[in-house]
Short mmCIF file of C-alpha atoms and ligand atoms in Angstrom, two decimals:
data_model
loop_
_atom_site.label_atom_id
_atom_site.label_comp_id
_atom_site.label_asym_id
_atom_site.label_seq_id
_atom_site.Cartn_x
_atom_site.Cartn_y
_atom_site.Cartn_z
CA UNK A 1166 84.96 -91.51 -6.80
CA UNK A 1167 83.11 -93.42 -9.74
CA UNK A 1168 82.57 -92.33 -13.26
CA UNK A 1169 79.33 -90.24 -13.35
CA UNK A 1170 76.34 -92.81 -14.58
CA UNK A 1171 74.27 -92.09 -17.48
CA UNK A 1172 71.09 -93.11 -17.79
CA UNK A 1173 70.68 -92.05 -21.69
CA UNK A 1174 73.46 -94.82 -22.33
CA UNK A 1175 74.25 -98.09 -21.67
CA UNK A 1176 76.43 -98.95 -17.55
CA UNK A 1177 79.38 -99.66 -18.47
CA UNK A 1178 81.22 -99.72 -22.23
CA UNK A 1179 82.90 -103.06 -22.94
CA UNK A 1180 87.01 -102.96 -24.06
CA UNK A 1181 86.00 -104.91 -27.30
CA UNK A 1182 89.28 -106.82 -25.72
CA UNK A 1183 87.58 -107.76 -22.51
CA UNK A 1184 86.05 -106.38 -19.12
CA UNK A 1185 84.45 -102.55 -18.88
CA UNK A 1186 87.97 -100.29 -18.67
CA UNK A 1187 87.56 -98.35 -15.75
CA UNK A 1188 87.02 -94.91 -15.87
CA UNK A 1189 89.34 -91.93 -16.14
CA UNK A 1190 89.29 -88.86 -14.48
CA UNK A 1191 88.87 -85.67 -17.00
CA UNK A 1192 92.45 -84.64 -15.95
CA UNK A 1193 94.36 -87.43 -17.81
CA UNK A 1194 92.61 -85.71 -20.78
CA UNK A 1195 94.51 -81.57 -20.29
CA UNK A 1196 96.82 -81.40 -23.04
CA UNK A 1197 98.27 -77.50 -23.38
CA UNK A 1198 100.21 -75.96 -26.54
CA UNK A 1199 101.07 -72.98 -28.19
CA UNK A 1200 101.56 -71.37 -31.33
CA UNK A 1201 103.00 -68.24 -32.20
CA UNK A 1202 101.53 -66.57 -35.44
CA UNK A 1203 103.48 -65.70 -38.38
CA UNK A 1204 102.56 -63.30 -41.27
CA UNK A 1205 102.62 -66.76 -43.01
CA UNK A 1206 99.16 -67.54 -40.87
CA UNK A 1207 97.52 -64.01 -41.64
CA UNK A 1208 94.72 -63.60 -43.41
CA UNK A 1209 94.12 -60.27 -46.05
CA UNK A 1210 93.33 -58.30 -43.23
CA UNK A 1211 96.52 -59.40 -41.41
CA UNK A 1212 95.09 -60.71 -38.25
CA UNK A 1213 95.35 -64.45 -37.99
CA UNK A 1214 92.87 -66.47 -40.76
CA UNK A 1215 90.73 -68.83 -38.88
CA UNK A 1216 91.31 -71.40 -40.76
CA UNK A 1217 94.41 -71.80 -39.50
CA UNK A 1218 92.96 -71.09 -35.38
CA UNK A 1219 90.40 -74.23 -36.96
CA UNK A 1220 93.41 -76.40 -37.39
CA UNK A 1221 95.10 -75.89 -34.12
CA UNK A 1222 91.92 -76.12 -32.06
CA UNK A 1223 91.00 -79.49 -34.59
CA UNK A 1224 94.37 -80.75 -33.53
CA UNK A 1225 94.52 -79.70 -30.00
CA UNK A 1226 91.20 -81.33 -29.32
CA UNK A 1227 92.11 -84.98 -30.85
CA UNK A 1228 95.20 -84.76 -28.59
CA UNK A 1229 92.74 -84.68 -25.49
CA UNK A 1230 90.22 -87.52 -27.27
CA UNK A 1231 93.47 -89.47 -27.66
CA UNK A 1232 94.58 -88.90 -24.44
CA UNK A 1233 91.32 -90.41 -22.89
CA UNK A 1234 90.36 -93.14 -25.42
CA UNK A 1235 94.26 -94.02 -26.38
CA UNK A 1236 93.23 -95.44 -29.53
CA UNK A 1237 92.43 -93.88 -32.92
CA UNK A 1238 89.89 -91.18 -33.02
CA UNK A 1239 88.35 -88.91 -35.65
CA UNK A 1240 86.31 -85.54 -36.08
CA UNK A 1241 83.03 -86.12 -36.41
CA UNK A 1242 81.78 -82.23 -36.06
CA UNK A 1243 82.45 -79.19 -34.95
CA UNK A 1244 79.31 -78.46 -32.80
CA UNK A 1245 80.72 -75.00 -32.33
CA UNK A 1246 83.30 -72.69 -33.14
CA UNK A 1247 83.69 -69.04 -31.94
CA UNK A 1248 86.25 -66.22 -32.66
CA UNK A 1249 85.53 -63.23 -29.95
CA UNK A 1250 88.04 -61.17 -30.80
CA UNK A 1251 91.12 -60.67 -34.05
CA UNK A 1252 94.27 -62.57 -33.38
CA UNK A 1253 97.08 -60.50 -34.25
CA UNK A 1254 100.60 -61.36 -35.91
CA UNK A 1255 103.67 -62.14 -33.81
CA UNK A 1256 100.88 -62.99 -30.94
CA UNK A 1257 101.15 -65.99 -28.75
CA UNK A 1258 98.57 -68.25 -29.28
CA UNK A 1259 97.70 -70.57 -26.42
CA UNK A 1260 95.34 -73.71 -27.03
CA UNK A 1261 94.37 -76.08 -23.16
CA UNK A 1262 91.78 -78.88 -24.04
CA UNK A 1263 89.85 -81.02 -22.21
CA UNK A 1264 86.67 -84.21 -22.72
CA UNK A 1265 84.17 -82.88 -21.61
CA UNK A 1266 81.75 -85.84 -21.37
CA UNK A 1267 82.14 -89.87 -22.84
CA UNK A 1268 79.13 -91.20 -24.41
CA UNK A 1269 78.99 -94.47 -26.21
CA UNK A 1270 81.82 -94.56 -28.86
CA UNK A 1271 81.47 -90.27 -29.06
CA UNK A 1272 83.63 -87.31 -27.04
CA UNK A 1273 82.53 -83.78 -26.49
CA UNK A 1274 85.93 -81.78 -26.31
CA UNK A 1275 86.48 -78.57 -25.02
CA UNK A 1276 88.98 -75.69 -26.13
CA UNK A 1277 89.25 -73.09 -25.10
CA UNK A 1278 91.61 -70.61 -26.95
CA UNK A 1279 93.46 -67.39 -25.45
CA UNK A 1280 96.25 -65.35 -26.62
CA UNK A 1281 99.06 -64.21 -25.27
CA UNK A 1282 100.87 -60.45 -25.65
CA UNK A 1283 104.10 -61.28 -25.74
CA UNK A 1284 105.29 -57.63 -24.75
CA UNK A 1285 102.79 -56.64 -22.73
CA UNK A 1286 102.06 -59.81 -21.00
CA UNK A 1287 98.48 -59.08 -21.37
CA UNK A 1288 96.71 -62.89 -21.96
CA UNK A 1289 92.81 -62.09 -23.66
CA UNK A 1290 90.37 -64.81 -24.67
CA UNK A 1291 89.44 -65.37 -27.90
CA UNK A 1292 87.90 -68.74 -28.91
CA UNK A 1293 86.10 -71.77 -27.76
CA UNK A 1294 85.16 -74.82 -29.18
CA UNK A 1295 83.11 -77.72 -28.90
CA UNK A 1296 83.76 -80.80 -31.21
CA UNK A 1297 82.74 -84.33 -31.05
CA UNK A 1298 85.29 -87.05 -31.91
CA UNK A 1299 84.63 -90.60 -32.55
CA UNK A 1300 87.07 -93.50 -31.36
CA UNK A 1301 87.38 -96.07 -33.88
CA UNK A 1302 89.30 -99.43 -34.69
CA UNK A 1303 90.03 -101.10 -37.67
CA UNK A 1304 86.69 -102.83 -38.19
CA UNK A 1305 84.94 -99.49 -37.39
CA UNK A 1306 83.80 -97.77 -34.05
CA UNK A 1307 85.35 -98.16 -30.91
CA UNK A 1308 82.13 -98.11 -28.07
CA UNK A 1309 85.05 -99.69 -25.26
CA UNK A 1310 86.34 -96.62 -24.18
CA UNK A 1311 86.50 -95.77 -20.46
CA UNK A 1312 84.13 -93.42 -18.86
CA UNK A 1313 85.24 -90.34 -17.52
CA UNK A 1314 85.00 -88.58 -14.13
CA UNK A 1315 84.68 -85.10 -13.65
CA UNK A 1316 86.28 -83.74 -10.45
CA UNK A 1317 85.75 -79.87 -9.90
CA UNK A 1318 83.13 -77.80 -10.13
CA UNK A 1319 83.54 -76.72 -13.87
CA UNK A 1320 84.29 -80.22 -15.54
CA UNK A 1321 81.40 -81.21 -13.50
CA UNK A 1322 79.36 -78.39 -15.28
CA UNK A 1323 81.07 -78.88 -18.62
CA UNK A 1324 79.64 -82.53 -18.26
CA UNK A 1325 76.59 -81.52 -17.63
CA UNK A 1326 76.39 -78.98 -20.33
CA UNK A 1327 77.76 -81.66 -23.02
CA UNK A 1328 74.77 -83.94 -22.35
CA UNK A 1329 72.56 -81.52 -23.25
CA UNK A 1330 74.71 -79.87 -26.44
CA UNK A 1331 74.12 -83.52 -27.06
CA UNK A 1332 70.90 -83.73 -27.05
CA UNK A 1333 71.00 -81.37 -28.81
CA UNK A 1334 72.85 -82.16 -31.57
CA UNK A 1335 70.89 -86.19 -31.90
CA UNK A 1336 67.50 -83.82 -31.63
CA UNK A 1337 68.39 -82.07 -34.80
CA UNK A 1338 69.69 -84.64 -36.18
CA UNK A 1339 67.29 -86.78 -36.37
CA UNK A 1340 65.21 -83.64 -38.05
CA UNK A 1341 67.16 -83.59 -41.63
C1 COA B 2131 82.54 -90.40 -37.10
C2 COA B 2131 82.09 -91.74 -37.99
C3 COA B 2131 82.47 -92.92 -37.49
C4 COA B 2131 80.99 -92.04 -37.40
O1 COA B 2131 80.04 -93.53 -37.97
P1 COA B 2131 79.11 -93.74 -38.62
O2 COA B 2131 78.90 -95.23 -38.78
O3 COA B 2131 77.94 -92.67 -38.59
O4 COA B 2131 78.63 -94.23 -36.52
P2 COA B 2131 78.02 -94.26 -35.83
O5 COA B 2131 76.73 -94.21 -36.48
O6 COA B 2131 77.61 -95.71 -35.38
O7 COA B 2131 77.47 -93.26 -34.41
C5 COA B 2131 79.04 -93.61 -33.77
C6 COA B 2131 78.50 -92.25 -32.76
O8 COA B 2131 79.03 -91.19 -33.88
C7 COA B 2131 78.38 -90.46 -33.71
N1 COA B 2131 78.21 -88.84 -34.69
C8 COA B 2131 77.91 -89.75 -35.90
N2 COA B 2131 77.84 -88.71 -36.88
C9 COA B 2131 78.44 -87.62 -36.01
C10 COA B 2131 78.05 -86.33 -36.61
N3 COA B 2131 78.30 -85.76 -37.62
N4 COA B 2131 77.86 -85.76 -34.93
C11 COA B 2131 78.56 -86.16 -34.10
N5 COA B 2131 78.53 -87.31 -33.53
C12 COA B 2131 78.38 -87.72 -34.64
C13 COA B 2131 77.16 -90.82 -33.17
O9 COA B 2131 76.37 -90.12 -32.04
C14 COA B 2131 77.89 -92.27 -32.34
O10 COA B 2131 78.02 -91.96 -30.92
P3 COA B 2131 78.05 -92.29 -29.70
O11 COA B 2131 78.45 -93.77 -29.80
O12 COA B 2131 78.61 -91.73 -28.36
O13 COA B 2131 76.68 -92.92 -29.39
C15 COA B 2131 82.18 -91.09 -39.21
O14 COA B 2131 80.81 -91.03 -39.86
C16 COA B 2131 83.79 -91.54 -40.43
O15 COA B 2131 84.16 -91.58 -40.66
N6 COA B 2131 83.48 -90.14 -40.39
C17 COA B 2131 84.61 -89.18 -40.90
C18 COA B 2131 86.14 -89.00 -40.06
C19 COA B 2131 86.70 -88.19 -40.35
O16 COA B 2131 87.52 -88.50 -41.68
N7 COA B 2131 87.11 -87.20 -39.88
C20 COA B 2131 87.72 -86.40 -40.28
C21 COA B 2131 87.42 -85.21 -41.48
S1 COA B 2131 88.29 -84.18 -42.35
#
């Protein structure tokens, strides 16, 4: 299967050092890691400080972006981050990230966060986030990153929705 064609973009990204790079499957960018919440991570209410979770989300997303682009990447924006329920100290936070869609030099990364209660084994979805990362070189932005190929129905849905979010982002940026 080849990368999805995107009518809003040039047909294929040319690598700065040569011909267009082949599209890569979303699964190559999958990343998962866990953090045990410790007393140091707490807010004054005794639950996980939101900024700490944002740091972990940014970290997970940056690894998915770098795994896809295989070059330096920077966070351009955190487009959406929801906190669905508080995380208790002592619970295990599990972060799962992947590239949703690649545009030219930028990529949307989705991060889904779960919390596991280590005593009961109960796992709950606590947060979701969408971030935009831009691939860069020493000379500026890197427009030569590979396209991404969604393979499952869920990856295709995320790919389509990422396109809608980008259209909204660009439209709201132009209005400023
Ligand atoms: C992100 C950055 C490289 C973009 O530079 P720029 O000069 O605006 O580059 P361009 O206008 O050529 O845009 C490059 C891409 O970035 C995207 N972009 C730029 N600003 C963006 C923003 N605020 N939100 C989302 N995407 C953005 C553009 O849409 C474009 O995507 P595309 O190539 O896929 O179409 C630059 O703003 C930067 O270095 N920001 C600081 C990044 C950083 O330090 N992050 C850590 C913060 S603690």
